[in-house]
Tab-separated table of C-alpha atoms and ligand atoms in Angstrom:
chain	number	residue	atom	x	y	z
M	1	MET	CA	-143.589	-21.613	-100.201
M	2	ALA	CA	-143.941	-23.051	-97.733
M	3	THR	CA	-147.716	-23.531	-96.459
M	4	VAL	CA	-148.888	-21.590	-94.524
M	5	ILE	CA	-150.229	-23.755	-90.709
M	6	ASP	CA	-152.890	-21.019	-90.595
M	7	GLY	CA	-153.273	-21.042	-86.520
M	8	LYS	CA	-156.947	-19.012	-87.086
M	9	ALA	CA	-158.345	-20.960	-89.015
M	10	TYR	CA	-157.285	-24.025	-86.678
M	11	ALA	CA	-158.120	-22.291	-83.095
M	12	GLN	CA	-161.730	-21.114	-85.120
M	13	LYS	CA	-162.797	-24.869	-85.829
M	14	LEU	CA	-161.842	-26.150	-81.947
M	15	ARG	CA	-164.033	-23.310	-80.740
M	16	ASN	CA	-167.203	-23.862	-83.094
M	17	SER	CA	-166.620	-27.327	-81.810
M	18	LEU	CA	-166.504	-26.663	-78.649
M	19	ALA	CA	-169.575	-24.077	-78.159
M	20	GLU	CA	-171.375	-27.171	-79.961
M	21	THR	CA	-170.457	-29.005	-77.391
M	22	VAL	CA	-171.222	-26.937	-74.350
M	23	ALA	CA	-174.624	-26.140	-75.138
M	24	THR	CA	-175.510	-29.987	-74.961
M	25	LEU	CA	-173.492	-29.465	-72.022
M	26	LYS	CA	-176.498	-27.436	-71.166
M	27	LYS	CA	-178.966	-29.668	-72.601
M	28	ASP	CA	-178.507	-32.552	-71.262
M	29	HIS	CA	-176.945	-31.760	-67.872
M	30	ASP	CA	-177.795	-28.532	-66.710
M	31	LEU	CA	-173.582	-27.755	-66.426
M	32	VAL	CA	-172.634	-24.768	-67.586
M	33	PRO	CA	-168.042	-24.871	-68.100
M	34	GLY	CA	-166.742	-22.122	-65.678
M	35	LEU	CA	-163.636	-20.268	-66.167
M	36	ALA	CA	-161.478	-18.771	-63.362
M	37	VAL	CA	-157.870	-16.214	-64.397
M	38	VAL	CA	-156.427	-15.346	-61.457
M	39	LEU	CA	-154.249	-12.041	-62.410
M	40	VAL	CA	-151.140	-10.604	-60.169
M	41	GLY	CA	-150.043	-7.319	-61.503
M	42	GLU	CA	-149.974	-5.142	-64.121
M	43	ASP	CA	-147.732	-7.222	-66.947
M	44	PRO	CA	-149.502	-5.642	-70.088
M	45	ALA	CA	-148.755	-8.696	-72.330
M	46	SER	CA	-150.416	-10.717	-69.615
M	47	GLN	CA	-153.754	-7.991	-69.023
M	48	VAL	CA	-154.050	-8.877	-73.117
M	49	TYR	CA	-153.383	-12.237	-72.917
M	50	VAL	CA	-156.900	-12.674	-69.685
M	51	ARG	CA	-158.450	-10.140	-70.984
M	52	ASN	CA	-157.829	-12.576	-74.649
M	53	LYS	CA	-159.156	-14.974	-72.635
M	54	ALA	CA	-161.943	-14.131	-70.988
M	55	LYS	CA	-163.474	-13.026	-74.380
M	56	GLN	CA	-163.558	-16.502	-75.850
M	57	THR	CA	-164.666	-18.334	-73.130
M	58	ILE	CA	-167.456	-16.117	-73.091
M	59	GLU	CA	-168.016	-15.951	-76.952
M	60	VAL	CA	-168.225	-20.277	-76.790
M	61	GLY	CA	-171.245	-19.561	-74.108
M	62	MET	CA	-168.533	-20.769	-71.040
M	63	GLN	CA	-168.667	-18.577	-67.847
M	64	SER	CA	-165.639	-16.419	-67.088
M	65	PHE	CA	-164.806	-15.296	-63.266
M	66	GLU	CA	-161.182	-13.082	-63.340
M	67	HIS	CA	-159.816	-11.867	-60.319
M	68	LYS	CA	-157.247	-9.502	-61.373
M	69	LEU	CA	-155.048	-8.938	-57.747
M	70	PRO	CA	-152.047	-5.639	-57.250
M	71	ALA	CA	-149.247	-6.637	-57.350
M	72	GLU	CA	-148.019	-6.466	-54.008
M	73	THR	CA	-150.828	-9.779	-53.622
M	74	ALA	CA	-149.508	-10.999	-50.147
M	75	GLN	CA	-148.643	-15.547	-50.913
M	76	ASP	CA	-150.924	-16.155	-48.014
M	77	THR	CA	-153.404	-13.791	-49.971
M	78	LEU	CA	-153.508	-14.925	-52.778
M	79	LEU	CA	-153.623	-19.214	-52.005
M	80	ALA	CA	-156.846	-17.780	-50.080
M	81	LEU	CA	-158.664	-16.996	-53.424
M	82	ILE	CA	-156.811	-20.433	-55.058
M	83	GLU	CA	-157.917	-22.031	-51.724
M	84	LYS	CA	-161.899	-20.129	-52.485
M	85	LEU	CA	-161.976	-21.642	-56.569
M	86	ASN	CA	-161.503	-25.126	-55.315
M	87	GLY	CA	-164.370	-25.331	-53.242
M	88	ASP	CA	-166.440	-23.429	-55.986
M	89	ASP	CA	-168.584	-25.574	-57.757
M	90	SER	CA	-169.562	-23.255	-60.606
M	91	VAL	CA	-165.008	-23.056	-60.752
M	92	HIS	CA	-164.233	-25.803	-63.281
M	93	GLY	CA	-160.763	-25.032	-64.122
M	94	ILE	CA	-158.343	-22.743	-62.917
M	95	LEU	CA	-155.022	-20.452	-64.886
M	96	VAL	CA	-153.154	-18.704	-62.320
M	97	GLN	CA	-151.396	-16.392	-64.764
M	98	LEU	CA	-147.574	-16.569	-65.098
M	99	PRO	CA	-145.034	-15.058	-64.241
M	100	LEU	CA	-145.949	-14.075	-61.025
M	101	PRO	CA	-143.652	-11.124	-58.918
M	102	SER	CA	-140.612	-12.366	-57.305
M	103	HIS	CA	-142.299	-12.651	-53.740
M	104	ILE	CA	-144.507	-15.664	-54.969
M	105	HIS	CA	-143.385	-19.283	-54.959
M	106	GLU	CA	-144.257	-20.157	-58.329
M	107	SER	CA	-144.767	-24.020	-57.709
M	108	THR	CA	-145.839	-23.508	-54.532
M	109	VAL	CA	-149.340	-21.707	-55.850
M	110	ILE	CA	-149.149	-23.471	-58.907
M	111	ASN	CA	-149.173	-26.695	-57.175
M	112	SER	CA	-152.347	-25.336	-54.918
M	113	VAL	CA	-154.694	-25.702	-57.114
M	114	SER	CA	-156.188	-28.414	-57.463
M	115	HIS	CA	-155.488	-30.997	-60.035
M	116	ASP	CA	-159.278	-31.953	-61.116
M	117	LYS	CA	-158.988	-27.736	-62.034
M	118	ASP	CA	-155.955	-27.502	-63.617
M	119	VAL	CA	-156.599	-26.529	-66.968
M	120	ASP	CA	-152.735	-26.149	-67.193
M	121	GLY	CA	-151.213	-29.281	-66.623
M	122	PHE	CA	-149.131	-27.757	-64.236
M	123	HIS	CA	-149.515	-29.208	-61.372
M	124	LEU	CA	-146.178	-32.167	-60.827
M	125	ILE	CA	-149.925	-35.200	-61.417
M	126	ASN	CA	-150.645	-33.716	-64.304
M	127	VAL	CA	-147.053	-33.462	-65.188
M	128	GLY	CA	-146.412	-36.693	-64.342
M	129	ARG	CA	-149.639	-38.036	-66.052
M	130	LEU	CA	-148.158	-36.410	-69.071
M	131	ASN	CA	-144.942	-38.745	-68.566
M	132	THR	CA	-146.230	-41.578	-68.115
M	133	ASP	CA	-150.268	-43.368	-68.845
M	134	GLY	CA	-151.458	-39.878	-70.214
M	135	GLY	CA	-155.245	-39.576	-69.706
M	136	GLY	CA	-154.538	-35.295	-67.546
M	137	VAL	CA	-154.874	-32.642	-68.798
M	138	VAL	CA	-151.951	-31.423	-71.466
M	139	PRO	CA	-150.077	-27.892	-71.518
M	140	CYS	CA	-152.636	-25.293	-74.127
M	141	THR	CA	-148.989	-24.360	-76.093
M	142	PRO	CA	-148.115	-27.362	-77.006
M	143	LEU	CA	-151.509	-29.442	-77.253
M	144	GLY	CA	-152.172	-26.463	-79.945
M	145	CYS	CA	-149.275	-27.009	-81.654
M	146	LEU	CA	-149.984	-31.604	-81.599
M	147	MET	CA	-153.166	-30.370	-83.649
M	148	MET	CA	-151.879	-28.479	-85.926
M	149	LEU	CA	-149.039	-30.823	-86.657
M	150	LYS	CA	-151.182	-33.906	-86.373
M	151	ALA	CA	-153.173	-32.300	-89.430
M	152	GLN	CA	-150.748	-31.272	-91.294
M	153	LEU	CA	-148.694	-35.111	-91.309
M	154	GLY	CA	-151.035	-37.037	-90.152
M	155	ASP	CA	-148.708	-39.871	-89.000
M	156	LEU	CA	-146.519	-38.656	-87.328
M	157	THR	CA	-144.639	-41.912	-87.099
M	158	GLY	CA	-140.646	-41.880	-86.697
M	159	LEU	CA	-139.802	-39.054	-87.859
M	160	ASN	CA	-137.370	-36.699	-85.705
M	161	ALA	CA	-138.181	-34.204	-84.077
M	162	VAL	CA	-136.572	-30.984	-82.326
M	163	ILE	CA	-137.290	-28.216	-79.679
M	164	VAL	CA	-135.535	-25.971	-79.700
M	165	GLY	CA	-136.688	-24.231	-75.529
M	166	ARG	CA	-137.028	-26.697	-72.576
M	167	SER	CA	-139.642	-24.276	-70.650
M	168	ASN	CA	-141.870	-26.229	-68.019
M	169	ILE	CA	-144.007	-24.750	-70.420
M	170	VAL	CA	-143.339	-25.409	-73.248
M	171	GLY	CA	-140.240	-27.742	-74.051
M	172	LYS	CA	-141.045	-29.787	-71.909
M	173	PRO	CA	-144.487	-31.185	-72.288
M	174	MET	CA	-144.198	-31.019	-76.301
M	175	ALA	CA	-141.173	-33.270	-75.952
M	176	ALA	CA	-143.875	-36.021	-73.656
M	177	LEU	CA	-146.342	-35.671	-76.513
M	178	LEU	CA	-144.227	-35.927	-79.746
M	179	LEU	CA	-142.760	-38.984	-78.440
M	180	GLN	CA	-146.139	-40.266	-77.886
M	181	ALA	CA	-146.548	-39.738	-81.543
M	182	ASN	CA	-143.590	-41.963	-82.284
M	183	CYS	CA	-141.465	-39.129	-83.601
M	184	THR	CA	-137.582	-39.363	-82.141
M	185	VAL	CA	-137.458	-36.533	-79.714
M	186	THR	CA	-134.975	-34.658	-78.804
M	187	ILE	CA	-134.175	-30.886	-76.832
M	188	ALA	CA	-132.413	-29.022	-77.690
M	189	HIS	CA	-131.532	-25.662	-75.287
M	190	SER	CA	-128.435	-22.521	-74.962
M	191	ARG	CA	-125.774	-25.256	-73.915
M	192	THR	CA	-126.338	-27.584	-76.445
M	193	GLN	CA	-123.979	-27.833	-79.307
M	194	ASP	CA	-124.058	-27.749	-82.731
M	195	LEU	CA	-127.385	-26.604	-83.191
M	196	GLU	CA	-127.487	-25.730	-86.752
M	197	GLY	CA	-126.839	-28.789	-87.911
M	198	LEU	CA	-128.801	-31.082	-84.675
M	199	CYS	CA	-131.961	-28.399	-86.555
M	200	ARG	CA	-131.375	-29.062	-89.993
M	201	SER	CA	-131.896	-32.461	-88.874
M	202	ALA	CA	-135.501	-32.150	-87.598
M	203	ASP	CA	-138.400	-34.009	-89.585
M	204	ILE	CA	-140.460	-30.150	-87.155
M	205	LEU	CA	-138.947	-28.187	-86.186
M	206	VAL	CA	-140.664	-25.824	-83.407
M	207	ALA	CA	-138.600	-23.643	-82.003
M	208	ALA	CA	-139.602	-22.248	-78.311
M	209	VAL	CA	-137.140	-20.190	-76.547
M	210	GLY	CA	-138.085	-16.824	-76.594
M	211	ARG	CA	-135.148	-14.846	-78.720
M	212	ALA	CA	-136.442	-13.266	-82.122
M	213	ARG	CA	-135.636	-14.637	-85.309
M	214	MET	CA	-132.691	-16.454	-83.307
M	215	VAL	CA	-133.065	-19.990	-85.862
M	216	PRO	CA	-132.295	-18.598	-90.296
M	217	GLY	CA	-133.882	-20.303	-93.008
M	218	SER	CA	-130.003	-22.147	-92.920
M	219	TRP	CA	-130.844	-24.020	-89.975
M	220	VAL	CA	-134.106	-25.937	-91.727
M	221	LYS	CA	-134.187	-29.425	-93.299
M	222	PRO	CA	-135.397	-28.581	-97.004
M	223	GLY	CA	-139.339	-29.766	-96.987
M	224	ALA	CA	-139.722	-29.857	-92.906
M	225	THR	CA	-142.847	-28.394	-90.686
M	226	VAL	CA	-141.906	-25.453	-89.191
M	227	ILE	CA	-143.212	-24.898	-84.992
M	228	ASP	CA	-142.703	-21.446	-84.064
M	229	VAL	CA	-143.640	-20.869	-80.328
M	230	GLY	CA	-142.195	-17.167	-79.720
M	231	ILE	CA	-143.715	-14.174	-79.245
M	232	ASN	CA	-141.741	-11.340	-79.599
M	233	ARG	CA	-141.992	-7.744	-79.730
M	234	ILE	CA	-139.485	-5.727	-80.876
M	235	GLU	CA	-138.871	-2.278	-82.644
M	236	GLU	CA	-137.725	-2.336	-86.374
M	237	GLN	CA	-137.779	1.301	-88.645
M	238	GLY	CA	-139.780	3.525	-85.548
M	239	LYS	CA	-142.825	0.353	-85.901
M	240	ARG	CA	-143.157	-2.237	-82.877
M	241	ARG	CA	-143.801	-5.452	-84.286
M	242	LEU	CA	-145.374	-8.973	-83.456
M	243	VAL	CA	-142.357	-11.210	-84.551
M	244	GLY	CA	-141.619	-15.324	-84.018
M	245	ASP	CA	-137.624	-17.110	-83.071
M	246	VAL	CA	-138.353	-18.201	-86.435
M	247	ASP	CA	-137.266	-15.502	-89.129
M	248	TYR	CA	-140.094	-15.809	-90.837
M	249	ASP	CA	-139.353	-15.034	-94.515
M	250	SER	CA	-136.196	-17.141	-94.210
M	251	ALA	CA	-137.025	-20.335	-93.191
M	252	SER	CA	-140.307	-20.203	-95.203
M	253	ALA	CA	-138.203	-19.880	-98.573
M	254	VAL	CA	-137.037	-24.024	-97.066
M	255	ALA	CA	-139.845	-25.412	-94.574
M	256	GLY	CA	-142.579	-28.072	-96.102
M	257	ALA	CA	-145.060	-26.078	-93.795
M	258	ILE	CA	-144.580	-23.161	-91.451
M	259	THR	CA	-146.553	-21.480	-88.736
M	260	PRO	CA	-146.668	-17.668	-88.834
M	261	VAL	CA	-146.160	-15.274	-85.388
M	262	PRO	CA	-148.821	-13.857	-84.965
M	263	GLY	CA	-151.574	-16.328	-86.626
M	264	GLY	CA	-150.019	-19.235	-86.362
M	265	VAL	CA	-149.425	-21.366	-82.276
M	266	GLY	CA	-151.031	-18.803	-80.488
M	267	PRO	CA	-154.973	-18.371	-81.123
M	268	MET	CA	-154.713	-22.096	-80.408
M	269	THR	CA	-152.831	-21.645	-77.551
M	270	ILE	CA	-156.436	-19.728	-75.528
M	271	ALA	CA	-158.971	-23.025	-78.221
M	272	CYS	CA	-156.094	-25.541	-76.427
M	273	LEU	CA	-156.999	-23.736	-72.676
M	274	LEU	CA	-160.666	-24.033	-73.286
M	275	HIS	CA	-160.668	-27.191	-74.746
M	276	ASN	CA	-159.057	-28.313	-70.950
M	277	THR	CA	-161.707	-26.381	-69.491
M	278	VAL	CA	-164.492	-28.535	-70.927
M	279	GLN	CA	-163.153	-31.469	-70.925
M	280	GLN	CA	-162.018	-30.775	-66.483
M	281	ALA	CA	-165.798	-29.532	-66.224
M	282	LYS	CA	-167.173	-33.775	-68.246
M	283	ARG	CA	-163.963	-35.289	-65.493
M	284	LEU	CA	-165.913	-33.039	-62.533
M	285	ARG	CA	-169.688	-34.724	-63.171
M	286	GLY	CA	-167.947	-37.663	-64.337
M	287	ILE	CA	-169.756	-37.272	-67.604
M	288	GLN	CA	-167.456	-40.125	-70.564
M	289	GLY	CA	-166.257	-39.077	-74.580
R	301	LIG	N1	-148.061	-17.618	-69.005
R	301	LIG	C1	-147.803	-17.350	-70.448
R	301	LIG	N2	-148.294	-18.713	-70.989
R	301	LIG	C2	-148.634	-19.286	-70.453
R	301	LIG	C3	-149.647	-20.727	-70.149
R	301	LIG	O1	-149.718	-21.087	-70.690
R	301	LIG	N3	-150.242	-20.498	-67.873
R	301	LIG	C4	-150.195	-19.886	-67.637
R	301	LIG	N4	-151.280	-20.129	-67.011
R	301	LIG	N5	-149.738	-18.457	-67.448
R	301	LIG	C5	-148.682	-18.224	-68.622
């Protein structure tokens, strides 16, 4: 059976270390990192994430600012709020929860957040940095995945990595990070030929498509490391359940190591958001390290 990669434990360790850094920033620099989260509309999953983010931000000693706007909010009203947050010295990180209602132009909003306060790594400048010389802020979910992969496998040089899913939030930045880590990287998607054979060639298999249990154990190379980014709500035998993009039962019988859902990638994503906020706070104040 595969080793279970305990994302909850990794996230706790990262939060403990961040709490120490935050305490030092306060003591030595009179700096309390602040994270502003903007939620437009009432999407239930987004509401849960935003609540968890705020709770954990406060737990590590940072300031949390929540802005909840109704679904019918005009784009200009949202842009005006972001402009205000860009100019607010107590705010070091700004996250606009996605997806946004369909009347709002997502990339206009994303790029209106100052790249110095972008904690998602979605701003074009940060995307550009990730894909060139690094040094910008890195999207939270792929960053968490990379941290767990390195903790599990050490040096990733030369490994074949297959990422199923080509989203801007996960697939593409994950590919950039694994390339930087010297993997040979393939991004697969809905039009990929022989997806099964391709997945079976992977030493590292990252599933990020948003389809419940799409990847069965028969697609996993024996001993491979499987990272399951999916969070799918399904109903099974009259019960509501959270499952990943990987069929955990069959895959964990073949893989060398695997992240569970829940308790794998999810907790690390929020911990990485806090990490990015601390990084941006330090950068904005010119504090090294
Ligand atoms: N919605 C789902 N994942 C994310 C994320 O990482 N950042 C933001 N802003 N919204 C999301």
